Amino acid sequence: MRHCIQRSNTVQGDILFCVGWCLLLVGLGWVGSGQARNLPAGWIMTAAGDTVQGYGGENLPAARDLDGVPKGENVRVGALYSPTGLAVSSDNQYLYIAEMSSHRVRRMDLVRGTIQTFAGDGNAGDEIRIDTLATNISIQGPMGVTLDRQDNVYIADTGNHRVLKVDRDGFITKIAGSSQEYGFSGDDGAASAARLNTPRDVAVDENGHIYIADYRNYRVRRVDAVTGVITTIAGSGKKRFEESAQGLLDPTATGMYPTGLALDSRGDLLIADKFNHRVMKLDLQAGTLSVVAGTGKTGHRGDGRKATQALLSSPHTVAVSPNGNIYICDTENKVIRKIDERGYIETVAGLPNKKTNVGKEGKALQISFESPYGISVDAFENIYVSDMYDHKVRRINTNSAPRLKYIPPPKPRGKLFYFFLGTAGLAAGGSGAYLWFGRPESEPNLPAPENFPDVGANKITLDQGTGY
């Protein structure tokens, strides 16, 4: 051991000494950085979902790809079933996932790497009861989700033709729509009595006004935050896009297929117009509608040019990053497109119309999507994309970023145990109390506090904590 750290009196010894220490330091640096090693920019990995579709369970690792997830086929992770709309919370801790085919909204903890149900009991139904937790309510085929500035969550309950709100305490209420009575009615009246038809997405501005992509009514509708009155702000009820000679549109005089909504930093509303193969912008102050991307023709072309000259193919959703970049789920092209602040478009993930390495991890421009549907961007410009028919949510980091990780829940410390305080002979009328600590489920053979010896009014349960 002494010879490993003592310098030699020869030149060769000095060289070996230096080389040895360099290798040691490099090795230590590699080990140290391995635990916090960042992924390169433009890398894609699975954030949530498994190799099989379905409902995976509660409080499980969100995906096998997360650091810290035990290896092995028998390890359970949070499988998804047709994930659609996505939304990242303002504090970047949670990712909300509308899960169409399991009739739930799921919530992934991006810090701990776990997933659980946020809304829906898994049954396709439409009942809403007053003062009921969102997990006790049936919803049907949700396809859109968003949050307001207070972190209330709004759900496009697509199959029930309504929009729901879940407050910060987890209780659910109806905002708009008449449950399974779909159609078009109710403008200039209470939104809760209006009829919607297959609402696909929802957005909320900084003043609390709610915007609904009323897909099969071919309109975008607005619910006033103060009055609760609903109005049509875009779309004529027809399908075909019609452009005026000036390039600006009367928002209610043109047809559209609205499937996705997002608000930009100016407060303008972006609309993914699916079958017109465009992304539109509604200036909410001026009341004008203009084209952001797409020519109306379908295809994948135009990267490196103005987005208005590019071809899209059935864009389903749109998102805006904190830096002002616009991201588009160009669904039928199976790619993610980005529009920068200059208005130029490029592909940042996926292989146009190819199925190569679907669901794998690697460089985002070398990995295909099956059917990208929902999109959301966090404060660090990480892009989350739901791959609907691959039943996964994927993350693309636009900058170098750490891997997502799974942090197992802490284990209880020690055994469940009881203390008895007081004098002996409780059966004879002595005084005293039992103190109980620990997890009763971890020691099922020990009596629960209510099964302690009967000491009448002297029986006191002082703590039922977790034992941490």
Tab-separated table of C-alpha atoms in Angstrom:
chain	number	residue	atom	x	y	z
A	1	MET	CA	0.000	0.000	0.000
A	2	ARG	CA	2.898	2.333	0.826
A	3	HIS	CA	4.271	2.005	-2.725
A	4	CYS	CA	0.958	3.179	-4.226
A	5	ILE	CA	1.327	6.663	-2.793
A	6	GLN	CA	5.078	7.145	-2.384
A	7	ARG	CA	6.942	8.759	-5.269
A	8	SER	CA	9.862	6.844	-6.810
A	9	ASN	CA	13.369	8.212	-7.245
A	10	THR	CA	13.434	7.161	-10.923
A	11	VAL	CA	11.988	8.882	-13.991
A	12	GLN	CA	9.977	5.796	-14.828
A	13	GLY	CA	8.625	5.732	-11.325
A	14	ASP	CA	7.567	9.370	-11.566
A	15	ILE	CA	5.721	8.666	-14.837
A	16	LEU	CA	3.939	5.671	-13.380
A	17	PHE	CA	3.084	7.675	-10.277
A	18	CYS	CA	1.486	10.470	-12.322
A	19	VAL	CA	-0.353	8.108	-14.654
A	20	GLY	CA	-1.693	6.135	-11.725
A	21	TRP	CA	-3.074	9.201	-9.991
A	22	CYS	CA	-4.600	10.524	-13.205
A	23	LEU	CA	-6.378	7.237	-13.825
A	24	LEU	CA	-7.602	7.191	-10.255
A	25	LEU	CA	-8.973	10.720	-10.451
A	26	VAL	CA	-10.626	10.093	-13.823
A	27	GLY	CA	-12.163	6.928	-12.461
A	28	LEU	CA	-13.499	8.686	-9.399
A	29	GLY	CA	-14.849	11.485	-11.559
A	30	TRP	CA	-16.606	9.011	-13.815
A	31	VAL	CA	-18.170	7.176	-10.891
A	32	GLY	CA	-19.229	10.433	-9.297
A	33	SER	CA	-20.694	11.790	-12.484
A	34	GLY	CA	-22.365	8.506	-13.347
A	35	GLN	CA	-24.985	9.097	-10.672
A	36	ALA	CA	-25.815	12.555	-11.969
A	37	ARG	CA	-24.813	12.088	-15.589
A	38	ASN	CA	-26.865	14.269	-17.911
A	39	LEU	CA	-28.448	13.124	-21.129
A	40	PRO	CA	-27.412	15.068	-24.228
A	41	ALA	CA	-29.699	17.576	-25.875
A	42	GLY	CA	-32.121	16.008	-28.307
A	43	TRP	CA	-32.460	12.752	-26.361
A	44	ILE	CA	-35.741	10.860	-25.961
A	45	MET	CA	-36.719	8.446	-23.183
A	46	THR	CA	-39.895	6.981	-21.736
A	47	ALA	CA	-41.296	8.945	-18.810
A	48	ALA	CA	-44.414	6.839	-18.176
A	49	GLY	CA	-45.919	3.632	-19.511
A	50	ASP	CA	-44.828	0.073	-20.102
A	51	THR	CA	-44.403	-2.401	-22.934
A	52	VAL	CA	-48.018	-3.522	-22.438
A	53	GLN	CA	-51.170	-1.441	-22.425
A	54	GLY	CA	-53.628	-1.256	-19.560
A	55	TYR	CA	-54.095	0.061	-16.063
A	56	GLY	CA	-50.905	-0.535	-14.120
A	57	GLY	CA	-51.848	0.289	-10.522
A	58	GLU	CA	-51.125	3.003	-8.000
A	59	ASN	CA	-47.928	4.610	-6.672
A	60	LEU	CA	-45.721	2.451	-8.877
A	61	PRO	CA	-42.634	3.489	-10.835
A	62	ALA	CA	-43.949	5.366	-13.864
A	63	ALA	CA	-41.694	3.505	-16.334
A	64	ARG	CA	-38.911	0.916	-16.476
A	65	ASP	CA	-36.508	3.397	-18.048
A	66	LEU	CA	-36.291	5.581	-14.939
A	67	ASP	CA	-33.086	5.442	-12.942
A	68	GLY	CA	-33.595	3.504	-9.725
A	69	VAL	CA	-36.270	1.108	-10.996
A	70	PRO	CA	-35.334	-2.504	-10.149
A	71	LYS	CA	-34.589	-4.648	-13.175
A	72	GLY	CA	-36.637	-7.695	-14.118
A	73	GLU	CA	-39.816	-8.605	-15.961
A	74	ASN	CA	-41.667	-9.201	-12.690
A	75	VAL	CA	-41.245	-5.597	-11.538
A	76	ARG	CA	-44.576	-3.791	-11.815
A	77	VAL	CA	-44.626	-0.314	-13.330
A	78	GLY	CA	-47.413	2.096	-14.186
A	79	ALA	CA	-48.772	0.927	-17.525
A	80	LEU	CA	-50.974	3.337	-19.508
A	81	TYR	CA	-53.850	2.799	-21.926
A	82	SER	CA	-54.088	5.299	-24.798
A	83	PRO	CA	-52.620	8.433	-23.183
A	84	THR	CA	-53.785	11.641	-24.866
A	85	GLY	CA	-53.692	15.174	-23.394
A	86	LEU	CA	-50.804	16.272	-21.154
A	87	ALA	CA	-50.116	19.152	-18.784
A	88	VAL	CA	-47.115	19.969	-16.570
A	89	SER	CA	-47.809	21.803	-13.306
A	90	SER	CA	-46.402	25.284	-12.790
A	91	ASP	CA	-43.861	24.024	-10.228
A	92	ASN	CA	-42.671	21.279	-12.628
A	93	GLN	CA	-43.403	18.585	-10.048
A	94	TYR	CA	-46.378	16.877	-11.690
A	95	LEU	CA	-47.304	15.680	-15.154
A	96	TYR	CA	-51.035	15.148	-15.704
A	97	ILE	CA	-51.975	12.517	-18.292
A	98	ALA	CA	-55.444	12.120	-19.812
A	99	GLU	CA	-55.784	8.381	-20.327
A	100	MET	CA	-58.553	7.848	-22.854
A	101	SER	CA	-59.074	4.083	-22.807
A	102	SER	CA	-58.809	3.614	-19.035
A	103	HIS	CA	-61.218	6.501	-18.375
A	104	ARG	CA	-58.848	8.175	-15.946
A	105	VAL	CA	-56.545	11.127	-15.543
A	106	ARG	CA	-53.212	10.011	-14.104
A	107	ARG	CA	-50.605	12.108	-12.325
A	108	MET	CA	-46.884	11.423	-12.507
A	109	ASP	CA	-44.633	12.827	-9.802
A	110	LEU	CA	-41.652	14.032	-11.839
A	111	VAL	CA	-39.508	14.283	-8.702
A	112	ARG	CA	-40.171	10.819	-7.263
A	113	GLY	CA	-40.928	9.051	-10.548
A	114	THR	CA	-44.212	7.528	-9.352
A	115	ILE	CA	-47.657	7.499	-10.950
A	116	GLN	CA	-51.160	7.404	-9.503
A	117	THR	CA	-54.770	8.107	-10.451
A	118	PHE	CA	-55.841	11.729	-10.135
A	119	ALA	CA	-59.414	11.514	-11.483
A	120	GLY	CA	-61.785	8.777	-12.596
A	121	ASP	CA	-62.602	5.375	-11.114
A	122	GLY	CA	-61.889	3.441	-14.306
A	123	ASN	CA	-65.540	3.038	-15.293
A	124	ALA	CA	-67.015	4.802	-18.310
A	125	GLY	CA	-69.815	6.818	-16.748
A	126	ASP	CA	-71.139	10.339	-16.357
A	127	GLU	CA	-72.395	10.779	-12.804
A	128	ILE	CA	-71.321	13.888	-10.899
A	129	ARG	CA	-72.126	14.208	-7.214
A	130	ILE	CA	-71.630	17.314	-5.120
A	131	ASP	CA	-68.558	17.388	-2.861
A	132	THR	CA	-67.106	14.190	-4.270
A	133	LEU	CA	-63.446	13.340	-4.710
A	134	ALA	CA	-62.364	13.139	-8.330
A	135	THR	CA	-61.129	9.552	-7.902
A	136	ASN	CA	-64.673	8.440	-6.972
A	137	ILE	CA	-66.278	9.731	-10.172
A	138	SER	CA	-66.690	7.985	-13.517
A	139	ILE	CA	-65.470	9.833	-16.598
A	140	GLN	CA	-65.381	8.644	-20.195
A	141	GLY	CA	-62.539	8.845	-22.678
A	142	PRO	CA	-60.836	12.060	-21.487
A	143	MET	CA	-58.610	13.627	-24.162
A	144	GLY	CA	-57.536	16.994	-22.756
A	145	VAL	CA	-56.190	18.337	-19.472
A	146	THR	CA	-54.802	21.674	-18.297
A	147	LEU	CA	-54.184	23.728	-15.148
A	148	ASP	CA	-54.962	27.294	-14.139
A	149	ARG	CA	-52.690	29.633	-12.177
A	150	GLN	CA	-53.987	28.242	-8.864
A	151	ASP	CA	-53.213	24.662	-10.007
A	152	ASN	CA	-56.847	23.682	-10.353
A	153	VAL	CA	-57.066	20.985	-13.020
A	154	TYR	CA	-59.509	21.074	-15.947
A	155	ILE	CA	-60.462	17.937	-17.854
A	156	ALA	CA	-62.024	17.575	-21.291
A	157	ASP	CA	-64.332	14.651	-20.476
A	158	THR	CA	-64.667	13.918	-24.162
A	159	GLY	CA	-67.005	10.930	-24.139
A	160	ASN	CA	-69.392	12.680	-21.757
A	161	HIS	CA	-69.347	15.940	-23.764
A	162	ARG	CA	-68.442	18.117	-20.808
A	163	VAL	CA	-65.573	19.949	-19.077
A	164	LEU	CA	-64.779	19.219	-15.431
A	165	LYS	CA	-62.744	21.014	-12.792
A	166	VAL	CA	-60.798	19.405	-9.947
A	167	ASP	CA	-59.823	21.808	-7.183
A	168	ARG	CA	-56.653	21.651	-5.106
A	169	ASP	CA	-58.418	19.544	-2.467
A	170	GLY	CA	-59.299	16.919	-5.070
A	171	PHE	CA	-63.029	17.657	-5.342
A	172	ILE	CA	-64.674	17.692	-8.776
A	173	THR	CA	-67.351	19.902	-10.346
A	174	LYS	CA	-68.831	20.339	-13.811
A	175	ILE	CA	-67.953	23.534	-15.654
A	176	ALA	CA	-69.618	23.097	-19.044
A	177	GLY	CA	-71.686	20.592	-20.956
A	178	SER	CA	-74.796	18.536	-20.401
A	179	SER	CA	-73.289	15.088	-19.814
A	180	GLN	CA	-74.309	12.592	-22.481
A	181	GLU	CA	-76.737	14.985	-24.160
A	182	TYR	CA	-74.402	16.172	-26.875
A	183	GLY	CA	-75.040	18.763	-29.581
A	184	PHE	CA	-74.713	22.500	-29.956
A	185	SER	CA	-76.695	24.869	-27.770
A	186	GLY	CA	-76.411	27.313	-24.908
A	187	ASP	CA	-74.431	30.253	-26.274
A	188	ASP	CA	-74.930	33.380	-24.147
A	189	GLY	CA	-76.247	31.255	-21.295
A	190	ALA	CA	-74.869	29.260	-18.397
A	191	ALA	CA	-72.075	26.962	-19.549
A	192	SER	CA	-73.272	24.211	-17.195
A	193	ALA	CA	-76.521	23.992	-19.203
A	194	ALA	CA	-74.942	24.242	-22.663
A	195	ARG	CA	-74.385	21.326	-25.003
A	196	LEU	CA	-70.956	20.385	-26.291
A	197	ASN	CA	-70.027	17.728	-28.829
A	198	THR	CA	-66.842	15.740	-28.200
A	199	PRO	CA	-64.680	18.418	-26.544
A	200	ARG	CA	-61.047	17.482	-27.233
A	201	ASP	CA	-59.055	20.048	-25.262
A	202	VAL	CA	-59.295	22.877	-22.760
A	203	ALA	CA	-57.144	25.909	-21.894
A	204	VAL	CA	-57.354	28.561	-19.151
A	205	ASP	CA	-55.949	32.085	-19.402
A	206	GLU	CA	-54.425	34.152	-16.598
A	207	ASN	CA	-57.816	35.685	-15.784
A	208	GLY	CA	-59.490	32.305	-15.391
A	209	HIS	CA	-61.467	32.333	-18.649
A	210	ILE	CA	-61.835	28.792	-20.018
A	211	TYR	CA	-61.460	27.852	-23.687
A	212	ILE	CA	-62.905	24.642	-25.099
A	213	ALA	CA	-62.043	22.874	-28.356
A	214	ASP	CA	-65.606	21.808	-29.175
A	215	TYR	CA	-64.461	19.383	-31.828
A	216	ARG	CA	-67.635	17.982	-33.389
A	217	ASN	CA	-69.322	21.371	-33.210
A	218	TYR	CA	-66.360	22.749	-35.219
A	219	ARG	CA	-66.005	25.670	-32.843
A	220	VAL	CA	-63.898	27.083	-30.034
A	221	ARG	CA	-65.995	28.262	-27.098
A	222	ARG	CA	-65.223	30.435	-24.096
A	223	VAL	CA	-66.561	30.300	-20.543
A	224	ASP	CA	-66.370	33.622	-18.702
A	225	ALA	CA	-64.572	33.322	-15.370
A	226	VAL	CA	-66.943	35.727	-13.601
A	227	THR	CA	-70.370	35.035	-15.086
A	228	GLY	CA	-70.010	31.415	-16.185
A	229	VAL	CA	-71.580	32.334	-19.525
A	230	ILE	CA	-70.472	30.418	-22.621
A	231	THR	CA	-69.966	31.935	-26.087
A	232	THR	CA	-68.499	30.884	-29.433
A	233	ILE	CA	-65.309	32.789	-30.242
A	234	ALA	CA	-64.103	30.884	-33.323
A	235	GLY	CA	-65.559	28.512	-35.878
A	236	SER	CA	-68.722	28.678	-37.943
A	237	GLY	CA	-69.965	25.172	-37.282
A	238	LYS	CA	-68.647	24.082	-40.677
A	239	LYS	CA	-65.531	22.029	-41.375
A	240	ARG	CA	-63.816	23.791	-44.242
A	241	PHE	CA	-61.227	26.503	-43.679
A	242	GLU	CA	-61.906	29.717	-45.599
A	243	GLU	CA	-59.353	32.505	-45.811
A	244	SER	CA	-60.124	36.124	-46.560
A	245	ALA	CA	-58.242	38.134	-49.181
A	246	GLN	CA	-56.390	40.052	-46.464
A	247	GLY	CA	-55.086	36.916	-44.826
A	248	LEU	CA	-57.009	37.672	-41.656
A	249	LEU	CA	-60.150	35.773	-40.820
A	250	ASP	CA	-63.419	36.482	-39.137
A	251	PRO	CA	-63.053	33.920	-36.342
A	252	THR	CA	-66.686	32.843	-36.468
A	253	ALA	CA	-66.956	32.816	-40.273
A	254	THR	CA	-64.538	30.016	-41.076
A	255	GLY	CA	-64.730	26.287	-40.548
A	256	MET	CA	-62.303	24.338	-38.367
A	257	TYR	CA	-61.580	21.011	-36.668
A	258	PRO	CA	-60.187	22.196	-33.312
A	259	THR	CA	-58.415	19.436	-31.384
A	260	GLY	CA	-55.748	21.255	-29.370
A	261	LEU	CA	-55.444	24.616	-27.603
A	262	ALA	CA	-52.618	26.597	-25.984
A	263	LEU	CA	-52.080	30.181	-24.875
A	264	ASP	CA	-48.901	32.029	-25.784
A	265	SER	CA	-47.056	34.669	-23.770
A	266	ARG	CA	-49.149	37.466	-25.304
A	267	GLY	CA	-52.358	35.761	-24.264
A	268	ASP	CA	-53.274	34.749	-27.816
A	269	LEU	CA	-54.950	31.387	-28.319
A	270	LEU	CA	-53.277	28.805	-30.558
A	271	ILE	CA	-55.572	26.234	-32.192
A	272	ALA	CA	-54.533	22.922	-33.721
A	273	ASP	CA	-56.911	22.616	-36.706
A	274	LYS	CA	-56.613	18.894	-37.377
A	275	PHE	CA	-58.168	18.180	-40.775
A	276	ASN	CA	-57.355	21.593	-42.200
A	277	HIS	CA	-53.698	20.722	-41.487
A	278	ARG	CA	-52.931	24.049	-39.868
A	279	VAL	CA	-52.186	25.733	-36.578
A	280	MET	CA	-54.144	28.959	-36.157
A	281	LYS	CA	-53.778	31.922	-33.806
A	282	LEU	CA	-56.744	33.774	-32.365
A	283	ASP	CA	-55.844	37.264	-31.172
A	284	LEU	CA	-58.194	37.561	-28.211
A	285	GLN	CA	-57.799	41.342	-28.022
A	286	ALA	CA	-58.283	42.185	-31.686
A	287	GLY	CA	-60.638	39.287	-32.390
A	288	THR	CA	-58.778	38.181	-35.528
A	289	LEU	CA	-57.672	34.741	-36.668
A	290	SER	CA	-54.473	34.084	-38.603
A	291	VAL	CA	-52.379	31.150	-39.781
A	292	VAL	CA	-49.309	30.180	-37.738
A	293	ALA	CA	-48.313	27.014	-39.592
A	294	GLY	CA	-49.465	24.951	-42.545
A	295	THR	CA	-50.817	25.615	-46.018
A	296	GLY	CA	-53.873	23.395	-45.842
A	297	LYS	CA	-52.202	20.656	-47.855
A	298	THR	CA	-51.084	17.485	-46.142
A	299	GLY	CA	-47.475	16.276	-46.062
A	300	HIS	CA	-44.126	16.744	-44.356
A	301	ARG	CA	-42.193	19.556	-45.961
A	302	GLY	CA	-40.844	22.985	-45.213
A	303	ASP	CA	-38.269	22.532	-42.452
A	304	GLY	CA	-35.966	25.544	-42.365
A	305	ARG	CA	-38.632	27.795	-43.882
A	306	LYS	CA	-41.408	29.988	-42.575
A	307	ALA	CA	-43.966	27.796	-40.834
A	308	THR	CA	-46.765	29.240	-42.957
A	309	GLN	CA	-45.079	27.643	-46.006
A	310	ALA	CA	-44.673	24.222	-44.389
A	311	LEU	CA	-46.880	21.167	-44.780
A	312	LEU	CA	-48.446	19.501	-41.746
A	313	SER	CA	-50.506	16.340	-41.535
A	314	SER	CA	-53.365	16.319	-39.017
A	315	PRO	CA	-51.773	18.253	-36.151
A	316	HIS	CA	-53.619	17.246	-32.993
A	317	THR	CA	-52.156	19.413	-30.225
A	318	VAL	CA	-49.912	22.413	-29.675
A	319	ALA	CA	-47.869	23.767	-26.757
A	320	VAL	CA	-45.858	26.904	-26.007
A	321	SER	CA	-42.602	26.872	-24.052
A	322	PRO	CA	-41.531	29.554	-21.534
A	323	ASN	CA	-39.095	30.787	-24.212
A	324	GLY	CA	-41.937	31.361	-26.652
A	325	ASN	CA	-41.225	28.418	-28.935
A	326	ILE	CA	-44.286	26.640	-30.327
A	327	TYR	CA	-44.319	22.835	-30.426
A	328	ILE	CA	-46.750	20.856	-32.577
A	329	CYS	CA	-47.760	17.207	-32.468
A	330	ASP	CA	-47.753	16.648	-36.232
A	331	THR	CA	-49.606	13.409	-35.676
A	332	GLU	CA	-50.012	11.776	-39.073
A	333	ASN	CA	-46.422	12.662	-39.950
A	334	LYS	CA	-45.396	11.004	-36.655
A	335	VAL	CA	-43.097	13.882	-35.723
A	336	ILE	CA	-42.803	16.846	-33.371
A	337	ARG	CA	-42.291	20.229	-35.057
A	338	LYS	CA	-40.956	23.430	-33.506
A	339	ILE	CA	-41.604	27.024	-34.546
A	340	ASP	CA	-39.024	29.482	-33.236
A	341	GLU	CA	-39.450	33.173	-32.427
A	342	ARG	CA	-38.688	34.071	-36.062
A	343	GLY	CA	-41.543	31.911	-37.306
A	344	TYR	CA	-39.316	29.211	-38.842
A	345	ILE	CA	-40.204	25.552	-38.478
A	346	GLU	CA	-38.098	22.434	-37.939
A	347	THR	CA	-38.580	18.800	-36.910
A	348	VAL	CA	-37.151	18.066	-33.453
A	349	ALA	CA	-38.271	14.478	-32.878
A	350	GLY	CA	-39.504	11.489	-34.850
A	351	LEU	CA	-39.019	10.056	-38.315
A	352	PRO	CA	-41.599	11.200	-40.871
A	353	ASN	CA	-44.034	8.374	-41.665
A	354	LYS	CA	-41.642	5.663	-40.452
A	355	LYS	CA	-41.727	3.098	-37.677
A	356	THR	CA	-38.127	2.721	-36.570
A	357	ASN	CA	-37.201	1.898	-32.971
A	358	VAL	CA	-40.658	2.877	-31.708
A	359	GLY	CA	-40.571	3.321	-27.936
A	360	LYS	CA	-36.796	3.018	-27.672
A	361	GLU	CA	-34.375	5.421	-26.020
A	362	GLY	CA	-31.880	7.426	-28.048
A	363	LYS	CA	-31.503	10.447	-30.288
A	364	ALA	CA	-34.948	11.906	-30.838
A	365	LEU	CA	-34.471	12.303	-34.601
A	366	GLN	CA	-33.641	8.601	-34.940
A	367	ILE	CA	-36.601	7.210	-32.987
A	368	SER	CA	-40.136	6.901	-34.358
A	369	PHE	CA	-43.492	7.525	-32.735
A	370	GLU	CA	-46.486	5.285	-33.249
A	371	SER	CA	-49.091	8.028	-32.934
A	372	PRO	CA	-48.009	11.210	-31.092
A	373	TYR	CA	-51.057	12.943	-29.654
A	374	GLY	CA	-50.597	15.197	-26.619
A	375	ILE	CA	-47.780	17.624	-25.875
A	376	SER	CA	-46.633	19.785	-22.970
A	377	VAL	CA	-43.415	21.663	-22.198
A	378	ASP	CA	-41.935	22.294	-18.764
A	379	ALA	CA	-39.982	25.307	-17.506
A	380	PHE	CA	-36.693	23.758	-18.650
A	381	GLU	CA	-37.966	23.261	-22.220
A	382	ASN	CA	-38.239	19.502	-21.761
A	383	ILE	CA	-40.974	18.254	-24.098
A	384	TYR	CA	-43.454	15.591	-23.004
A	385	VAL	CA	-45.327	13.726	-25.749
A	386	SER	CA	-48.031	11.096	-25.366
A	387	ASP	CA	-47.636	8.297	-27.912
A	388	MET	CA	-51.249	7.200	-27.912
A	389	TYR	CA	-51.007	3.787	-29.557
A	390	ASP	CA	-47.624	2.919	-28.067
A	391	HIS	CA	-49.243	3.637	-24.686
A	392	LYS	CA	-46.353	5.695	-23.376
A	393	VAL	CA	-45.431	9.246	-22.487
A	394	ARG	CA	-42.029	10.228	-23.865
A	395	ARG	CA	-39.681	13.004	-22.755
A	396	ILE	CA	-37.423	14.897	-25.166
A	397	ASN	CA	-34.852	17.146	-23.526
A	398	THR	CA	-33.963	20.087	-25.749
A	399	ASN	CA	-30.988	20.864	-23.502
A	400	SER	CA	-28.669	18.587	-21.574
A	401	ALA	CA	-30.726	17.256	-18.665
A	402	PRO	CA	-30.595	14.560	-15.968
A	403	ARG	CA	-32.410	11.284	-16.491
A	404	LEU	CA	-35.791	10.934	-14.883
A	405	LYS	CA	-35.474	8.815	-11.782
A	406	TYR	CA	-37.538	6.729	-9.404
A	407	ILE	CA	-37.179	7.269	-5.662
A	408	PRO	CA	-38.652	4.347	-3.681
A	409	PRO	CA	-40.820	5.268	-0.706
A	410	PRO	CA	-38.992	5.181	2.643
A	411	LYS	CA	-39.271	2.003	4.660
A	412	PRO	CA	-40.720	2.126	8.186
A	413	ARG	CA	-38.108	2.288	10.889
A	414	GLY	CA	-38.106	-0.587	13.348
A	415	LYS	CA	-41.029	-2.693	14.501
A	416	LEU	CA	-44.486	-1.762	15.609
A	417	PHE	CA	-44.490	-1.504	19.351
A	418	TYR	CA	-46.699	-0.520	22.282
A	419	PHE	CA	-46.021	1.186	25.566
A	420	PHE	CA	-48.159	0.961	28.648
A	421	LEU	CA	-47.994	3.904	31.010
A	422	GLY	CA	-49.631	3.979	34.397
A	423	THR	CA	-50.249	1.784	37.369
A	424	ALA	CA	-50.747	-1.930	37.236
A	425	GLY	CA	-54.071	-3.644	37.552
A	426	LEU	CA	-56.208	-1.806	35.028
A	427	ALA	CA	-58.799	-4.557	35.297
A	428	ALA	CA	-59.103	-3.653	38.960
A	429	GLY	CA	-59.611	0.014	38.211
A	430	GLY	CA	-56.050	1.316	37.893
A	431	SER	CA	-55.209	4.270	35.665
A	432	GLY	CA	-52.938	4.419	32.628
A	433	ALA	CA	-52.730	4.717	28.850
A	434	TYR	CA	-51.433	2.834	25.853
A	435	LEU	CA	-49.232	4.576	23.335
A	436	TRP	CA	-49.083	3.080	19.854
A	437	PHE	CA	-46.529	3.807	17.104
A	438	GLY	CA	-45.803	2.247	13.744
A	439	ARG	CA	-47.620	0.754	10.768
A	440	PRO	CA	-50.425	-1.671	11.699
A	441	GLU	CA	-50.427	-3.144	8.174
A	442	SER	CA	-46.781	-4.120	8.551
A	443	GLU	CA	-47.524	-6.154	11.706
A	444	PRO	CA	-51.003	-7.619	11.132
A	445	ASN	CA	-50.749	-10.010	14.077
A	446	LEU	CA	-50.483	-7.239	16.642
A	447	PRO	CA	-53.727	-5.734	17.983
A	448	ALA	CA	-54.986	-2.448	16.620
A	449	PRO	CA	-55.557	0.329	19.201
A	450	GLU	CA	-59.302	-0.290	19.298
A	451	ASN	CA	-58.602	-3.897	20.396
A	452	PHE	CA	-56.557	-2.979	23.442
A	453	PRO	CA	-57.792	-4.269	26.854
A	454	ASP	CA	-60.898	-2.348	27.851
A	455	VAL	CA	-59.853	0.417	30.219
A	456	GLY	CA	-62.947	2.525	29.792
A	457	ALA	CA	-62.418	6.284	29.754
A	458	ASN	CA	-58.759	5.783	30.613
A	459	LYS	CA	-57.947	4.262	27.157
A	460	ILE	CA	-56.190	6.957	25.105
A	461	THR	CA	-54.622	6.540	21.686
A	462	LEU	CA	-52.055	9.313	21.615
A	463	ASP	CA	-50.547	8.659	18.206
A	464	GLN	CA	-51.313	6.704	15.071
A	465	GLY	CA	-48.339	7.933	13.093
A	466	THR	CA	-46.339	6.258	10.378
A	467	GLY	CA	-43.389	5.417	12.599
A	468	TYR	CA	-40.966	7.565	10.542
